[in-house]
XYZ file of C-alpha atoms in Angstrom:
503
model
C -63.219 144.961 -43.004
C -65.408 146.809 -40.539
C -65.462 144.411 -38.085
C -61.631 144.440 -38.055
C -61.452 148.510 -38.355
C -64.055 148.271 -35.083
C -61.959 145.707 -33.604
C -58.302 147.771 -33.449
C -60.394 150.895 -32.216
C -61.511 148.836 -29.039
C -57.545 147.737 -28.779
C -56.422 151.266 -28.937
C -58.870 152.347 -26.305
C -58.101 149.399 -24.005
C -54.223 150.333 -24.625
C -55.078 153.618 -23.585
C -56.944 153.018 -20.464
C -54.309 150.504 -19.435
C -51.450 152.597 -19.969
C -53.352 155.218 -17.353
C -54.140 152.623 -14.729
C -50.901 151.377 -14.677
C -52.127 147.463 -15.750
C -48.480 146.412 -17.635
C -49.353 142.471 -17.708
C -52.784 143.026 -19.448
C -51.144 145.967 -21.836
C -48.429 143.331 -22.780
C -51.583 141.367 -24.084
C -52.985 144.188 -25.626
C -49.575 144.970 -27.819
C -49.528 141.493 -28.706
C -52.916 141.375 -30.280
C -51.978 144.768 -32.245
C -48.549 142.994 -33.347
C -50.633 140.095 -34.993
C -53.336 142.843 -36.580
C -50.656 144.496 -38.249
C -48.826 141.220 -39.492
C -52.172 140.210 -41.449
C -52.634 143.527 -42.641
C -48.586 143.268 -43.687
C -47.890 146.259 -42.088
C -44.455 144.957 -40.158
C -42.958 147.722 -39.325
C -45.613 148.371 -36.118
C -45.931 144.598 -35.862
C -42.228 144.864 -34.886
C -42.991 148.033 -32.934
C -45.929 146.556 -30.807
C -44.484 143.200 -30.585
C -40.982 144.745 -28.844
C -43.607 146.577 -26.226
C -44.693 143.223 -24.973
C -40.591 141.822 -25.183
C -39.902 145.251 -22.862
C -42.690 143.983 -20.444
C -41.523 140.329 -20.662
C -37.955 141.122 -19.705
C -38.585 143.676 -17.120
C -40.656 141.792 -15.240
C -39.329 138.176 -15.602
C -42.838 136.572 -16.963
C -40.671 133.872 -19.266
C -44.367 132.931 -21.054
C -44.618 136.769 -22.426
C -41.372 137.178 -23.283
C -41.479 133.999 -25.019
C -44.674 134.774 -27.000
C -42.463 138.151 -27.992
C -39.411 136.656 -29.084
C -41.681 134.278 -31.091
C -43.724 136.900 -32.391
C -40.984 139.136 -33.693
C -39.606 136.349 -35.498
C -42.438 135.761 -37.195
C -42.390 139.043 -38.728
C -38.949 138.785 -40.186
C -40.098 135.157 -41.046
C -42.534 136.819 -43.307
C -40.390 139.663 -44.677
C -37.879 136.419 -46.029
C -35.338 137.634 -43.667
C -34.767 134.146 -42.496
C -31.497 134.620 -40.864
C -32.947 137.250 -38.254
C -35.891 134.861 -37.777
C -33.948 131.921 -37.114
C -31.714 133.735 -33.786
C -35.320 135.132 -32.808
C -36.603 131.264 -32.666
C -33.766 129.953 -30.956
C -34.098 132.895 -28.174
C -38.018 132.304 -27.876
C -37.080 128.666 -27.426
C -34.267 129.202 -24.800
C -36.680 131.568 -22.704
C -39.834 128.998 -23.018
C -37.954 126.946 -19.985
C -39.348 123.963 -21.229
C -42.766 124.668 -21.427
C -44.202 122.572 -23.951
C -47.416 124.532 -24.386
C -44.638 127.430 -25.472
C -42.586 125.178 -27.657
C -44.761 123.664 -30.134
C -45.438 126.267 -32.456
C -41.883 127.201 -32.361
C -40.773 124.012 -33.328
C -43.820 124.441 -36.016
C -42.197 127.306 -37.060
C -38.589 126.015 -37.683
C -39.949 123.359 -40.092
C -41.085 125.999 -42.001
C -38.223 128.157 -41.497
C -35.223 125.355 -42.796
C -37.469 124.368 -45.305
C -36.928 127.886 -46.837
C -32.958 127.600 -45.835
C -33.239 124.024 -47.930
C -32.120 122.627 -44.748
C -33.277 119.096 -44.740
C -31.568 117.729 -42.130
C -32.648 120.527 -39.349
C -36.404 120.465 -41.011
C -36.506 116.365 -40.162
C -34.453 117.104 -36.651
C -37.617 119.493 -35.962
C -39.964 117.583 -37.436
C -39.673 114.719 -34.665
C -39.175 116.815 -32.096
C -42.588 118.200 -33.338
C -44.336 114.913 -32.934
C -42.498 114.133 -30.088
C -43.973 117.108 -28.224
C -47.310 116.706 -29.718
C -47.554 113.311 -28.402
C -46.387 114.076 -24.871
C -49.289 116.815 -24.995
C -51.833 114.445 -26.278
C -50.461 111.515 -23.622
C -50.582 114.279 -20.576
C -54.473 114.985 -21.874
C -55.000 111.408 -21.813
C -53.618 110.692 -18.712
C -55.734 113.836 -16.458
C -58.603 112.458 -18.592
C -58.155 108.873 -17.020
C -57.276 110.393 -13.644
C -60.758 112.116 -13.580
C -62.673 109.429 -14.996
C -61.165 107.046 -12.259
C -61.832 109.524 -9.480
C -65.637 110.324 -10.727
C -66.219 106.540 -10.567
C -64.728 105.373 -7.204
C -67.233 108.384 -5.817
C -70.093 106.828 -7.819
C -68.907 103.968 -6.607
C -68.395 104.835 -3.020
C -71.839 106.359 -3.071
C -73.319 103.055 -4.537
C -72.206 101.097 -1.672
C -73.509 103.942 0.749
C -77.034 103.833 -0.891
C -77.102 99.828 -0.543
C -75.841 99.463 3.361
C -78.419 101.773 3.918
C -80.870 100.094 2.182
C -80.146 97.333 3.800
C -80.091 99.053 7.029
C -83.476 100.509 5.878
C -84.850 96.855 5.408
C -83.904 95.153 8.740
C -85.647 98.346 10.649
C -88.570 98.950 8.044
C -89.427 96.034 6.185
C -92.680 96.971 5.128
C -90.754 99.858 3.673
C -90.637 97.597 0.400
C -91.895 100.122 -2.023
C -89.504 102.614 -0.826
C -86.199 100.538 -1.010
C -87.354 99.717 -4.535
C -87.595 102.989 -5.474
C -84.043 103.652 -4.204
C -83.092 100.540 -6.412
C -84.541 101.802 -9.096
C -82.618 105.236 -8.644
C -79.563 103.788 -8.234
C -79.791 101.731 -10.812
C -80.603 104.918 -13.241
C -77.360 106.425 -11.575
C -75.432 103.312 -12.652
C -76.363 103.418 -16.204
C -75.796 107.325 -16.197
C -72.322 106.128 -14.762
C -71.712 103.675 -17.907
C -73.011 106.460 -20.878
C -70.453 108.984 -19.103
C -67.880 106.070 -19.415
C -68.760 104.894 -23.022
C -69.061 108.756 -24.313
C -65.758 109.195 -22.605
C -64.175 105.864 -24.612
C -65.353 107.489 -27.551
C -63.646 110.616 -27.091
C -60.211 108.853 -26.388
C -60.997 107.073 -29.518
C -61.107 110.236 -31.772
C -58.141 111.475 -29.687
C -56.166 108.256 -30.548
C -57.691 108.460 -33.816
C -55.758 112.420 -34.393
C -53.240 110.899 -33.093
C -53.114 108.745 -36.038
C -53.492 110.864 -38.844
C -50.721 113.277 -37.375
C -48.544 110.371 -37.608
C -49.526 109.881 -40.293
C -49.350 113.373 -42.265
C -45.673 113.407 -40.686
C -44.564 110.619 -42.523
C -45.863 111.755 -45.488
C -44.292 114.880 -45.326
C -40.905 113.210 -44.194
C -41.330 111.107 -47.008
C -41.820 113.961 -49.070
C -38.548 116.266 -47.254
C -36.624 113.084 -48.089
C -37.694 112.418 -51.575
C -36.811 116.247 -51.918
C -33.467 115.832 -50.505
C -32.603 113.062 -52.531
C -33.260 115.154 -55.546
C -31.277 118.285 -54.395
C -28.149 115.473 -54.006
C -28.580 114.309 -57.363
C -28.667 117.992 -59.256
C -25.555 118.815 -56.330
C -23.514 115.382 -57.907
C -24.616 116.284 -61.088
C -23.186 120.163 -60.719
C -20.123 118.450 -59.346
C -19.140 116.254 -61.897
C -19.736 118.979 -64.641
C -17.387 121.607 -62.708
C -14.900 118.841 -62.320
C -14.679 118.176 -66.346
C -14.173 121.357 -66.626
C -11.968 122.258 -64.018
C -9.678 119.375 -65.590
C -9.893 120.608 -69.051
C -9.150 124.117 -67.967
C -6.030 122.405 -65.564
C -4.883 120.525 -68.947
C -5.199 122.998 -70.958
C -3.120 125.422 -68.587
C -0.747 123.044 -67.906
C 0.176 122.102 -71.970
C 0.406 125.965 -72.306
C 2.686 126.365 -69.570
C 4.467 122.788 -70.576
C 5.017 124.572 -74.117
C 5.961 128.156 -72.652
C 9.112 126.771 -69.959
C 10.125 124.412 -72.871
C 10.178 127.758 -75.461
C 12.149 129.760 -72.561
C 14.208 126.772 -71.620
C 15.321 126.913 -75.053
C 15.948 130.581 -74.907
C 18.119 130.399 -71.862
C 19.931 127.090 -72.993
C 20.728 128.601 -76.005
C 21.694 132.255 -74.550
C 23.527 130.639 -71.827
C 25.864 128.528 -74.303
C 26.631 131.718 -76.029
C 27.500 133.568 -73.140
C 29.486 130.581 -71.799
C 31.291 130.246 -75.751
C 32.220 134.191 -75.383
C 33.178 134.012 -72.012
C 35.329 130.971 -72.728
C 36.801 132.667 -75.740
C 37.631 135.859 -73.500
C 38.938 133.738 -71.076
C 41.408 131.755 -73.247
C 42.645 135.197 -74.591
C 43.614 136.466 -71.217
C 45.611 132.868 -70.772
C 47.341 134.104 -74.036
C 47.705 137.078 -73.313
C 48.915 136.561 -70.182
C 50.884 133.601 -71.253
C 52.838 135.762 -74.253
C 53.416 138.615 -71.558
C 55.081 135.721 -68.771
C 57.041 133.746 -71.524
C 58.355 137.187 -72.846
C 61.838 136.446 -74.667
C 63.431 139.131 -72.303
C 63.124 136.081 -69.460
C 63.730 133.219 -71.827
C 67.020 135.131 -73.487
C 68.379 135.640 -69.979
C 67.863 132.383 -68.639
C 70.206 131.374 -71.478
C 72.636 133.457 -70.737
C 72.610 132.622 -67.045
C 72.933 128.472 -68.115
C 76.124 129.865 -70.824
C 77.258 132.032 -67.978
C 77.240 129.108 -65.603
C 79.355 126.310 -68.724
C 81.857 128.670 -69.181
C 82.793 128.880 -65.050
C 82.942 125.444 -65.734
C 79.509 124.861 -63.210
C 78.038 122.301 -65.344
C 75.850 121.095 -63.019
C 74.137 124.190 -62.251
C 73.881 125.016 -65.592
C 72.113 121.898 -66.292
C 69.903 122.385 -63.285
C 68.861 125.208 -64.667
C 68.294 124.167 -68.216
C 66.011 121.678 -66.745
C 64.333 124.016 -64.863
C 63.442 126.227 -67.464
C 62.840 123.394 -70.021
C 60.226 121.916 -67.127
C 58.466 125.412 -66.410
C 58.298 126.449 -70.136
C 56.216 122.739 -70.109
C 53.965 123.190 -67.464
C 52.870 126.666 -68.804
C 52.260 125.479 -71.955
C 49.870 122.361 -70.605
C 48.650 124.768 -67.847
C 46.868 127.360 -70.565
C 45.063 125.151 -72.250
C 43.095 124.518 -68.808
C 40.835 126.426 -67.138
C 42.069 125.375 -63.263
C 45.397 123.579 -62.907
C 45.663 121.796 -58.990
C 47.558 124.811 -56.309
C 50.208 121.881 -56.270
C 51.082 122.534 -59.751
C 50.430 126.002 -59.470
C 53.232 125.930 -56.915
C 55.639 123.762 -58.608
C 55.133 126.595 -61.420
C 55.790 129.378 -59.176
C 59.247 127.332 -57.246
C 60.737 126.744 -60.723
C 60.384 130.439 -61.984
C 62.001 131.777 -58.187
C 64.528 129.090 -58.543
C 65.449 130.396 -62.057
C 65.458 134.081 -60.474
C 67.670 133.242 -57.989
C 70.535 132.138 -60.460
C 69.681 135.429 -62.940
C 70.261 138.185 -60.287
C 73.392 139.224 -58.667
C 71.182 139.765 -55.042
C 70.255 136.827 -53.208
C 66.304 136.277 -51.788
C 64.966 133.412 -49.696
C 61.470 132.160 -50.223
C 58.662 130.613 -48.073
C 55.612 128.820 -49.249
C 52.964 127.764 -46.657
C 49.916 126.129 -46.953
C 47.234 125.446 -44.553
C 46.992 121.977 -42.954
C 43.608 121.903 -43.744
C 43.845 122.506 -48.233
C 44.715 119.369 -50.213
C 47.246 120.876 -52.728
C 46.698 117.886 -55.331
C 42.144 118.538 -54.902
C 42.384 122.213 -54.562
C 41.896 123.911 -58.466
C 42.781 127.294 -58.718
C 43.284 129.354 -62.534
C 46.499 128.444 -64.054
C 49.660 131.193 -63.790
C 48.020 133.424 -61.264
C 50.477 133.939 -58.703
C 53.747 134.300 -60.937
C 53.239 137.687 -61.928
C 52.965 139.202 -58.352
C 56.191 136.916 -57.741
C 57.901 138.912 -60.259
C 56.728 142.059 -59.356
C 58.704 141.470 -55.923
C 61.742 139.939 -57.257
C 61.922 142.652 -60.556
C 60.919 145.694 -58.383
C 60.764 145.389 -54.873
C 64.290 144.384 -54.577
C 65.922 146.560 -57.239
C 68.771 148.284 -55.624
C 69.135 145.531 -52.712
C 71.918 142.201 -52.332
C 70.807 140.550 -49.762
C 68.242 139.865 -46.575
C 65.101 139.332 -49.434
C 62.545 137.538 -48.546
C 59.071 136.329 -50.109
C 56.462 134.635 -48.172
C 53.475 132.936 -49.694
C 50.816 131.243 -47.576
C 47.671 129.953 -48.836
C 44.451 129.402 -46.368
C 40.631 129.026 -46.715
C 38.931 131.951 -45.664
C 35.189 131.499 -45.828
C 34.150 130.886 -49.450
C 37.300 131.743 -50.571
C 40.954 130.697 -50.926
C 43.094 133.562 -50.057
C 46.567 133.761 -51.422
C 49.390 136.468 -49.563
C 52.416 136.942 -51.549
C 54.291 139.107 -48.887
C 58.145 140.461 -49.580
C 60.451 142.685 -47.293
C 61.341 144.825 -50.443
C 60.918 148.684 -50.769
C 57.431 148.822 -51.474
C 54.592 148.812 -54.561
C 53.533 152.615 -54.387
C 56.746 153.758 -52.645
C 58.732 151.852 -55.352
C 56.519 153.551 -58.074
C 57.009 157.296 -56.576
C 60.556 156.569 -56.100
C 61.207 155.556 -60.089
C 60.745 157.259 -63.059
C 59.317 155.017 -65.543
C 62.060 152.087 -66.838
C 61.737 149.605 -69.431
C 59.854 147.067 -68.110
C 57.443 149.368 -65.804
C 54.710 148.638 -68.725
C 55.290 145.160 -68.664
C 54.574 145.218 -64.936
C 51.024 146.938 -65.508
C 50.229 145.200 -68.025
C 50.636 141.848 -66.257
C 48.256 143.432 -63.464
C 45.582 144.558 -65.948
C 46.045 140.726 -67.163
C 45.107 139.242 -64.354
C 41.999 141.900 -63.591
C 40.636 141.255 -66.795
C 41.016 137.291 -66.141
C 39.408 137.883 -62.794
C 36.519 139.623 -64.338
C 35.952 136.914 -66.535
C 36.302 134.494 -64.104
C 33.550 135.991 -62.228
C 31.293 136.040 -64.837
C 32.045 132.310 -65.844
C 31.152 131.216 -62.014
C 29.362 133.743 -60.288
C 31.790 134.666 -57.840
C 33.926 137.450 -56.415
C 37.376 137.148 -57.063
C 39.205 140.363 -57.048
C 43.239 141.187 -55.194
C 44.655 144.172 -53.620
C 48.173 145.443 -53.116
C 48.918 146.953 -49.687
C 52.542 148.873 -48.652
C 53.727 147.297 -45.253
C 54.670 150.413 -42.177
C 57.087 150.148 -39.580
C 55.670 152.173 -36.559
C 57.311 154.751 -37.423
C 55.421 155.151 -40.853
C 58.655 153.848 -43.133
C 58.233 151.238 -45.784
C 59.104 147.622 -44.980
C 57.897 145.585 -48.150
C 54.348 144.911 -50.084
C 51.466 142.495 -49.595
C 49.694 141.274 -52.250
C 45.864 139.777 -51.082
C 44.297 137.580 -53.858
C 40.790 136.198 -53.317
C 39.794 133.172 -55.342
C 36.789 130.873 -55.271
C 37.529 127.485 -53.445
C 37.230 125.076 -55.754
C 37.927 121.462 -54.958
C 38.187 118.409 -57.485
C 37.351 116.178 -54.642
C-alpha cells in the first residue's frame, strides 16, 4: 500500500515537471499510468479523467499508437463499470485508429472476447476469438522468422571468419612451416569457436522449441474455450426453443380462447340484429301496406267510380255504344291492375304507365274540356325491368286534370317523361294549367281540396317508408312554371325514386 501511495507521488511530481517543460509525449505517458492506478484502485471517474488527457494528446498531435492506447483505455473503464455498450464503440474506435498495428490490436481483440461474452454474444466472441489466434500466431511467426534471420546471419560470419582463419593458416604453413605449434594452436581455437557456434545453435533450437511448444498450448486453451463458448451456446438455444414453444401454447390457447369468445359474442349480436331487423322490416312492411290502402281507398274513391258510370250510361243513351264499351273496359281493366298492383311492393314503370293511360283515357271522356297527353321515356330505361312503387304517379295526374284545368276547354296538355338521373329515376309530370300555389290562392276551399292533400300526404308518408325499407332518398317537389314576365303557365311536379331494375 505504501509502495503504491510512494509510487503516484513520483507520478504527480513527474506530471508536474512535465507540464512546466513543455514535454506533451512523455506527459501523455504519465496520464496513462495514473488512468490504470486509479482503475485498480476503482476510482473511474479520474481513470476516465486522466485517460481523456492522453486521447487530447493523441489526437492533437496525430501519434495513432497513443491515441490508440486511450481509446482502449477508456473503454476499459466503462468495461469495468458494466457499461458494455459505451465500451464496445470505444473498442471499435481504438481498433480503427491502431492502423493495423498488430502489437496495438491484440489486447483489443482480447478485450472483445470478454466484452460479447458479457453481451451473450457467441457468435462475435468466436469471430474474435480466431482473429485472436490469428494475430497471435502472425506475432509468434514474425519472432520466429527475425530469430532465424539472425541466427543465419551470425553463422555465415562465423562461417566467413572460419574460412579466413584456415586460408591463412594455410598461408601461414607454406611461409612458416616450422610454425607447427602455432597453426595448431589456431586449430585448436577455431575449433573452440566452432563448438561455441553449435551450443549458440542448439540453445537457440531449444528456445524455438518452447516457442512452438506456447504455441501449442494456446491452441490448445482456444479450443477448449471454443469448445466451451459452443457447448454454452448450444445450451442458451435449447432454454431459447424451450421459451418458444411454451409462449406459443400459450399464445394459441389465449388466440382460441379469444376467438370462441368472440365466435359466441357476433353469433349473440347476429341474433340481436337478425331478430331486430325482421321486426323493423315486419313494421315497416305493415306501414307500408297501409299507405297502399290508404292510398288505394283514397284513388278508388266512389266519387270516380260513380262518374265513370255515368259517363258509360251517358255515352248508351246517345246511342255511342262503342265508346261506352271502351270505356267500361277501361275502367273494368284499371280497377284490375290496382287491385293486383297493391298487393306488391314495385309493379314494372310499364305497368305503372298502362295504369296511369287508362285513368287519363277515362278523364278525357268524364270532362266537358279536352287535354292531350305525352308520355316519354328515356331510350336508355327498359319499361318491362325498371320497378318502381305501385300507383305513384296517378295522383299528381289528377291533381292536373281536377285542378289545374278547372275553368279551361281546351289547349291542356300533360307531359310525363321519365329518365335516369344518377342513382335515381326521376319522374316530371308537367301540365300547361293555372298553377299548384296560384290555383290554391285563387280558390277558396271546394269539396275535393282535402282529397287532394290528402293524396299528397299519402304519397309522403309512402315515401318515408320507402326510405326506411331501402335506405334511400326518395322525396318530390311541386314547382309553379313563369312566363318572363312573372305570370303562371302550368305546374311541375319532380319525383325522385330509387332505380331499381329486375334485370
Amino acid at each position: 500500500m505504501k509502495d503504491r501511495e510512494n509510487y503516484l507521488e513520483t507520478l504527480y511530481q513527474a506530471e508536474e515537471v512535465l507540464t512546466n517543460v513543455g514535454n506533451e509525449y512523455t506527459l501523455s505517458l504519465v496520464n496513462s499510468r495514473l488512468s490504470e492506478e486509479y482503475k485498480r484502485a476503482q476510482d473511474y471517474d479520474k481513470a476516465l479523467f486522466y485517460m481523456n488527457k492522453t486521447l487530447e494528446y493523441g489526437e492533437k498531435s496525430g501519434a495513432h499508437s497513443v491515441t490508440t492506447v486511450a481509446l482502449h483505455g477508456i473503454g476499459s473503464v466503462y468495461y469495468d463499470l458494466h457499461d458494455y455498450a459505451t465500451a464496445l464503440d470505444y473498442f471499435r474506435k481504438a481498433e480503427k485508429a491502431a492502423l493495423n498495428q498488430k502489437i496495438l490490436l491484440k489486447p483489443i481483440f482480447r478485450d472483445y472476447i470478454l466484452l460479447f461474452g458479457r453481451l451473450n454474444e457467441p457468435d462475435s466472441v468466436e469471430k474474435y476469438v480466431y482473429a485472436y489466434q490469428a494475430l497471435n500466431d502472425s506475432l509468434v511467426s514474425e519472432k520466429t522468422i527475425q530469430a532465424v534471420a539472425d541466427l543465419q546471419a551470425k553463422y555465415d560470419s562465423e562461417k566467413q571468419e572460419k574460412e579466413i582463419a584456415i586460408l591463412n593458416l594455410e598461408n601461414e604453413k607454406i611461409e612458416h612451416e616450422l610454425d607447427q605449434l602455432s597453426q595448431k594452436n589456431q586449430i585448436d581455437l577455431l575449433n573452440y569457436r566452432q563448438s561455441r557456434i553449435e551450443n549458440e545453435n542448439f540453445r537457440q533450437s531449444i528456445e524455438l522449441a518452447k516457442v512452438e511448444q506456447e504455441s501449442q498450448k494456446s491452441r490448445i486453451e482456444v479450443l477448449i474455450l471454443n469448445e466451451e463458448i459452443h457447448k454454452q451456446a448450444l445450451e442458451h438455444e435449447k432454454k431459447i426453443q424451450r421459451l418458444m414453444y411454451i409462449g406459443f401454447v400459450i399464445i394459441f390457447l389465449a388466440l382460441l380462447v379469444t376467438t370462441y369468445s368472440l365466435s359466441l359474442w357476433y353469433r349473440n349480436k347476429k341474433k340481436k340484429e337478425e331478430a331486430q331487423l325482421k321486426q323493423t322490416a315486419a313494421e315497416l312492411s305493415r306501414q307500408l301496406m297501409e299507405t297502399h290502402m290508404k292510398a288505394l281507398n283514397f284513388q278508388l274513391n266512389p266519387h270516380f267510380i260513380f262518374n265513370c258510370v255515368q259517363t258509360v250510361e251517358y255515352l248508351l243513351k246517345e246511342s255511342r255504344t262503342e265508346e261506352s264499351m271502351d270505356s267500361l273496359k277501361k275502367l273494368s281493366n284499371l280497377i284490375r291492375l290496382m287491385l293486383e298492383s297493391m298487393s306488391k311492393k314495385e309493379i314494372s314503370l310499364e305497368q305503372e304507365l298502362k295504369i296511369v293511360r287508362l285513368y287519363m283515357d277515362l278523364e278525357k271522356k268524364r270532362y266537358i274540356m279536352s287535354f292531350n297527353y305525352t308520355i316519354k321515356v328515356d331510350d336508355t330505361l327498359d319499361p318491362e325491368a325498371t320497378l318502381v312503387p305501385p300507383l305513384i304517379l296517378q295522383p299528381f295526374v289528377e291533381n292536373s286534370i281536377k285542378h289545374g284545368f278547372a275553368g279551361r276547354d281546351k289547349g291542356n296538355e300533360i307531359l310525363i317523361t321519365i329518365h335516369p338521373e344518377h342513382n335515381n329515376l326521376l319522374c316530371e309530370i308537367t301540365d300547361n294549367g293555372v298553377g299548384f300555389f296560384a290555383g290554391r290562392q285563387a280558390k277558396a276551399p271546394v269539396s275535393g281540396y282535402k282529397k287532394e292533400s290528402l293524396g299528397l300526404k299519402l304519397i309522403r308518408d309512402r315515401l318515408n317508408v320507402i326510405n326506411q325499407m331501402n335506405n334511400t332518398c326518395s322525396s318530390f317537389t311541386i314547382v309553379d312554371l313563369l312566363t318572363e314576365d312573372n305570370k303562371t303557365k302550368g305546374t311541375r311536379v319532380s319525383l325522385y325514386l330509387p332505380y331499381i331494375s329486375a334485370a
